[in-house]
Amino acid sequence: MNSWLTDQFGLSGTTALVTGARTGIGREIAVTLAHCGADLVLCGRTAGALADVADEARRAGAAVRAVGLEMSDLSAVRETAQRLADDAKIDIVINNAGIIRRGPLLSADCADWHEVLTVNLDAVLELTRPLAAAMITRGFGKIVNVASLLSFQGGINVASYAASKHALVGLTQAMCNEWAALGVNVNAVAPGYVETDNTAPLRADARRYAEISARIPAGRWARPADIAGAVAFLCAPAASYIHGQVLVVDGGWMAR
């Protein structure tokens, strides 16, 4: 490969932590970063469940460490983040893990509401702070938060998810404002409608699927690889002057 391309878009010599790495977008991000040259720390609810993606990343040439982490347990998130900050040089953090609960707002369960906010927002803060502190000490780091189209819209029957993703964009910008001058790039990607487990109920509803599909100028739903490519770009040296941005990857949905 051309050395300029390698220098600008390669990730050799870096280690990336990816949450929610077992399936879907997180898995594709992890494997893509491995192909770009990064070593990986994969986080999922149990380390054993990460075996398949770990094997795929190793075949791409990455050294891989799998970590079991329940994102709704904030004490565990804090402890794990501090341990990794102390004993691993994490250069890249991809905050991908997230959950969604569907239902009308008037009948929303408070426990579900708080669980979504805990996993999608609070855990991002608790995981990122110790790792960012270590990045700041070294003068280098990349953080990419996975937002959503629902960072800009309210959606239907997903109020807790929309609230968490709106807040995640604000957190991304706040992190940028405090850490950009210290060598850490903080950005977000906002996927459109992606073919993952989270969207299975939408795709199973023929009417809703048709309505959504008709509005996407690209004429199709995204695949996880579409999101992973954008994340890899934000992690690369070529994106070193990109700070505090939300890169929308939606097939043109927001332009319609």
Short mmCIF file of C-alpha atoms in Angstrom, two decimals:
data_model
loop_
_atom_site.label_atom_id
_atom_site.label_comp_id
_atom_site.label_asym_id
_atom_site.label_seq_id
_atom_site.Cartn_x
_atom_site.Cartn_y
_atom_site.Cartn_z
CA MET A 1 0.00 0.00 0.00
CA ASN A 2 1.11 3.55 -0.73
CA SER A 3 2.98 4.83 2.36
CA TRP A 4 1.03 8.09 2.40
CA LEU A 5 -2.23 6.13 2.57
CA THR A 6 -0.82 3.96 5.34
CA ASP A 7 0.32 6.99 7.30
CA GLN A 8 -2.98 8.83 6.92
CA PHE A 9 -5.50 6.00 7.19
CA GLY A 10 -3.68 3.16 8.97
CA LEU A 11 -3.97 2.43 12.68
CA SER A 12 -0.88 0.30 13.23
CA GLY A 13 0.60 0.67 16.71
CA THR A 14 -2.71 1.64 18.31
CA THR A 15 -5.08 -0.22 20.60
CA ALA A 16 -8.82 0.34 20.30
CA LEU A 17 -11.48 -0.48 22.87
CA VAL A 18 -14.91 -1.26 21.40
CA THR A 19 -18.01 -1.71 23.56
CA GLY A 20 -20.95 -3.76 22.39
CA ALA A 21 -18.52 -5.65 20.17
CA ARG A 22 -20.33 -8.99 19.98
CA THR A 23 -22.75 -8.28 17.14
CA GLY A 24 -23.97 -5.74 14.62
CA ILE A 25 -22.30 -2.36 14.33
CA GLY A 26 -19.87 -2.99 17.19
CA ARG A 27 -18.62 -6.24 15.71
CA GLU A 28 -18.12 -4.65 12.29
CA ILE A 29 -16.29 -1.69 13.81
CA ALA A 30 -13.95 -4.01 15.70
CA VAL A 31 -13.09 -6.11 12.66
CA THR A 32 -12.64 -3.02 10.48
CA LEU A 33 -10.24 -1.43 12.96
CA ALA A 34 -8.32 -4.71 13.09
CA HIS A 35 -7.96 -4.64 9.30
CA CYS A 36 -6.67 -1.07 9.63
CA GLY A 37 -3.90 -2.33 11.92
CA ALA A 38 -5.24 -1.68 15.43
CA ASP A 39 -5.07 -4.15 18.29
CA LEU A 40 -8.32 -4.55 20.19
CA VAL A 41 -9.92 -4.66 23.60
CA LEU A 42 -13.42 -6.02 23.03
CA CYS A 43 -16.15 -5.43 25.60
CA GLY A 44 -19.40 -7.37 25.88
CA ARG A 45 -21.62 -8.73 28.60
CA THR A 46 -19.48 -11.87 28.86
CA ALA A 47 -15.97 -12.41 27.55
CA GLY A 48 -16.87 -15.87 26.26
CA ALA A 49 -19.55 -14.48 23.96
CA LEU A 50 -16.87 -12.43 22.19
CA ALA A 51 -14.94 -15.49 20.99
CA ASP A 52 -16.20 -15.37 17.40
CA VAL A 53 -15.46 -11.70 16.79
CA ALA A 54 -12.12 -12.05 18.60
CA ASP A 55 -11.16 -14.89 16.27
CA GLU A 56 -12.16 -12.86 13.21
CA ALA A 57 -10.11 -9.88 14.41
CA ARG A 58 -7.10 -12.10 15.07
CA ARG A 59 -7.32 -13.44 11.52
CA ALA A 60 -7.07 -9.81 10.41
CA GLY A 61 -3.80 -9.55 12.34
CA ALA A 62 -4.90 -7.95 15.61
CA ALA A 63 -3.88 -8.85 19.13
CA VAL A 64 -7.17 -9.16 20.99
CA ARG A 65 -8.26 -9.01 24.61
CA ALA A 66 -11.88 -9.81 25.50
CA VAL A 67 -13.45 -8.22 28.58
CA GLY A 68 -16.80 -9.09 30.11
CA LEU A 69 -18.60 -5.90 31.11
CA GLU A 70 -22.23 -5.27 32.03
CA MET A 71 -22.79 -1.66 31.02
CA SER A 72 -25.77 -1.21 33.33
CA ASP A 73 -23.50 -1.83 36.34
CA LEU A 74 -21.80 1.54 36.70
CA SER A 75 -19.52 0.40 39.51
CA ALA A 76 -18.19 -2.39 37.30
CA VAL A 77 -17.80 0.04 34.41
CA ARG A 78 -15.76 2.43 36.55
CA GLU A 79 -13.56 -0.33 37.94
CA THR A 80 -12.93 -1.91 34.55
CA ALA A 81 -12.15 1.43 32.93
CA GLN A 82 -9.65 2.33 35.63
CA ARG A 83 -7.98 -1.07 35.41
CA LEU A 84 -7.62 -0.75 31.65
CA ALA A 85 -6.32 2.80 31.99
CA ASP A 86 -3.69 1.53 34.42
CA ASP A 87 -2.52 -1.60 32.61
CA ALA A 88 -3.30 -1.11 28.93
CA LYS A 89 -2.45 1.72 26.54
CA ILE A 90 -5.87 2.44 25.05
CA ASP A 91 -5.49 4.91 22.18
CA ILE A 92 -9.02 4.67 20.77
CA VAL A 93 -12.38 4.30 22.53
CA ILE A 94 -15.51 3.40 20.59
CA ASN A 95 -18.60 3.85 22.76
CA ASN A 96 -20.98 1.67 20.79
CA ALA A 97 -22.91 -0.35 23.39
CA GLY A 98 -26.54 0.65 23.68
CA ILE A 99 -30.02 -0.64 24.36
CA ILE A 100 -33.50 0.39 23.25
CA ARG A 101 -36.91 -0.06 24.84
CA ARG A 102 -39.98 0.47 22.69
CA GLY A 103 -43.42 1.59 23.84
CA PRO A 104 -45.69 4.64 24.16
CA LEU A 105 -44.35 7.35 26.44
CA LEU A 106 -47.54 7.50 28.51
CA SER A 107 -47.10 3.89 29.57
CA ALA A 108 -43.30 3.83 29.71
CA ASP A 109 -41.86 1.91 32.64
CA CYS A 110 -39.58 4.03 34.83
CA ALA A 111 -37.15 1.17 35.33
CA ASP A 112 -36.80 0.76 31.57
CA TRP A 113 -36.30 4.52 31.19
CA HIS A 114 -33.48 4.59 33.72
CA GLU A 115 -31.83 1.46 32.31
CA VAL A 116 -31.65 2.99 28.83
CA LEU A 117 -30.18 6.23 30.18
CA THR A 118 -27.72 4.28 32.33
CA VAL A 119 -26.37 2.14 29.49
CA ASN A 120 -26.52 4.68 26.66
CA LEU A 121 -25.29 7.75 28.54
CA ASP A 122 -24.05 7.25 32.12
CA ALA A 123 -21.88 4.26 31.23
CA VAL A 124 -20.27 6.23 28.40
CA LEU A 125 -19.17 8.87 30.89
CA GLU A 126 -17.94 6.36 33.48
CA LEU A 127 -16.00 4.30 30.92
CA THR A 128 -14.49 7.21 29.06
CA ARG A 129 -13.21 9.44 31.85
CA PRO A 130 -10.40 7.20 33.18
CA LEU A 131 -9.32 6.25 29.66
CA ALA A 132 -9.40 9.87 28.52
CA ALA A 133 -7.29 10.90 31.51
CA ALA A 134 -4.62 8.43 30.40
CA MET A 135 -4.85 9.70 26.82
CA ILE A 136 -4.38 13.27 28.03
CA THR A 137 -1.28 12.24 29.95
CA ARG A 138 0.15 10.77 26.72
CA GLY A 139 -1.09 13.68 24.61
CA PHE A 140 -3.01 11.53 22.14
CA GLY A 141 -6.34 9.74 21.83
CA LYS A 142 -9.42 9.19 19.72
CA ILE A 143 -12.95 8.82 21.10
CA VAL A 144 -15.93 8.04 18.89
CA ASN A 145 -19.41 7.87 20.39
CA VAL A 146 -22.16 6.09 18.48
CA ALA A 147 -25.14 8.42 18.37
CA SER A 148 -28.20 8.05 16.13
CA LEU A 149 -30.64 9.83 13.86
CA LEU A 150 -32.62 10.00 17.09
CA SER A 151 -30.00 12.42 18.35
CA PHE A 152 -31.88 14.92 16.16
CA GLN A 153 -35.42 13.55 16.08
CA GLY A 154 -37.87 12.23 18.64
CA GLY A 155 -38.81 9.01 16.94
CA ILE A 156 -41.97 7.05 17.73
CA ASN A 157 -42.33 5.00 20.92
CA VAL A 158 -38.60 5.27 21.75
CA ALA A 159 -38.51 8.30 24.05
CA SER A 160 -35.80 7.02 26.41
CA TYR A 161 -33.55 6.08 23.49
CA ALA A 162 -34.06 9.46 21.81
CA ALA A 163 -33.34 11.29 25.06
CA SER A 164 -30.14 9.31 25.61
CA LYS A 165 -28.88 9.89 22.09
CA HIS A 166 -29.67 13.61 22.19
CA ALA A 167 -27.68 13.80 25.41
CA LEU A 168 -24.82 11.78 23.93
CA VAL A 169 -24.28 14.44 21.29
CA GLY A 170 -24.11 17.09 24.00
CA LEU A 171 -21.64 14.96 25.94
CA THR A 172 -19.54 14.51 22.81
CA GLN A 173 -19.33 18.26 22.33
CA ALA A 174 -18.55 18.86 26.01
CA MET A 175 -15.74 16.30 25.90
CA CYS A 176 -14.39 17.97 22.77
CA ASN A 177 -14.38 21.40 24.37
CA GLU A 178 -12.40 20.17 27.37
CA TRP A 179 -10.02 17.69 25.73
CA ALA A 180 -9.31 18.81 22.15
CA ALA A 181 -6.44 21.10 23.13
CA LEU A 182 -4.96 18.24 25.16
CA GLY A 183 -4.53 15.94 22.17
CA VAL A 184 -7.77 13.97 22.24
CA ASN A 185 -10.22 13.95 19.34
CA VAL A 186 -13.83 13.38 20.40
CA ASN A 187 -16.47 12.88 17.72
CA ALA A 188 -19.60 10.88 17.08
CA VAL A 189 -21.23 8.99 14.26
CA ALA A 190 -25.00 9.04 13.87
CA PRO A 191 -26.16 5.95 11.98
CA GLY A 192 -29.38 5.99 10.06
CA TYR A 193 -31.53 2.89 9.80
CA VAL A 194 -29.19 -0.10 9.96
CA GLU A 195 -29.90 -3.79 9.51
CA THR A 196 -29.18 -4.96 13.08
CA ASP A 197 -30.94 -6.78 15.90
CA ASN A 198 -32.13 -3.44 17.32
CA THR A 199 -34.11 -2.67 14.17
CA ALA A 200 -35.55 -6.16 13.71
CA PRO A 201 -39.00 -5.10 15.06
CA LEU A 202 -39.14 -2.24 12.54
CA ARG A 203 -38.13 -4.45 9.65
CA ALA A 204 -40.72 -7.03 10.71
CA ASP A 205 -43.47 -4.40 10.42
CA ALA A 206 -44.09 -4.35 6.67
CA ARG A 207 -45.88 -0.99 6.66
CA ARG A 208 -43.29 0.79 8.81
CA TYR A 209 -40.40 -0.79 6.89
CA ALA A 210 -41.86 0.47 3.61
CA GLU A 211 -42.40 3.98 5.02
CA ILE A 212 -38.83 4.23 6.26
CA SER A 213 -37.28 2.73 3.14
CA ALA A 214 -39.18 5.13 0.87
CA ARG A 215 -37.59 8.13 2.61
CA ILE A 216 -33.96 6.98 2.28
CA PRO A 217 -32.44 8.60 -0.84
CA ALA A 218 -29.82 5.85 -1.11
CA GLY A 219 -32.65 3.37 -1.59
CA ARG A 220 -31.57 0.90 1.07
CA TRP A 221 -30.98 0.50 4.79
CA ALA A 222 -27.40 0.71 5.99
CA ARG A 223 -25.28 -2.30 6.69
CA PRO A 224 -22.97 -2.33 9.73
CA ALA A 225 -19.96 -1.98 7.41
CA ASP A 226 -21.27 1.41 6.27
CA ILE A 227 -20.99 2.69 9.83
CA ALA A 228 -17.67 1.00 10.53
CA GLY A 229 -15.97 2.79 7.64
CA ALA A 230 -16.98 6.18 9.03
CA VAL A 231 -15.70 5.24 12.48
CA ALA A 232 -12.37 4.06 11.06
CA PHE A 233 -11.96 7.39 9.29
CA LEU A 234 -12.55 9.36 12.49
CA CYS A 235 -9.92 7.23 14.24
CA ALA A 236 -7.31 7.76 11.51
CA PRO A 237 -4.56 10.39 11.39
CA ALA A 238 -6.35 11.90 8.37
CA ALA A 239 -9.09 13.07 10.76
CA SER A 240 -6.73 14.68 13.25
CA TYR A 241 -8.30 18.14 12.93
CA ILE A 242 -11.88 16.92 13.22
CA HIS A 243 -13.20 17.67 16.71
CA GLY A 244 -16.68 17.72 18.20
CA GLN A 245 -18.48 16.63 15.06
CA VAL A 246 -21.41 14.28 14.53
CA LEU A 247 -20.88 12.42 11.25
CA VAL A 248 -24.32 11.40 10.02
CA VAL A 249 -24.24 8.11 8.08
CA ASP A 250 -27.84 7.77 6.94
CA GLY A 251 -28.03 7.27 3.18
CA GLY A 252 -29.31 10.83 2.85
CA TRP A 253 -32.23 10.57 5.33
CA MET A 254 -31.54 13.96 6.95
CA ALA A 255 -31.37 15.65 3.54
CA ARG A 256 -34.86 14.47 2.54
#
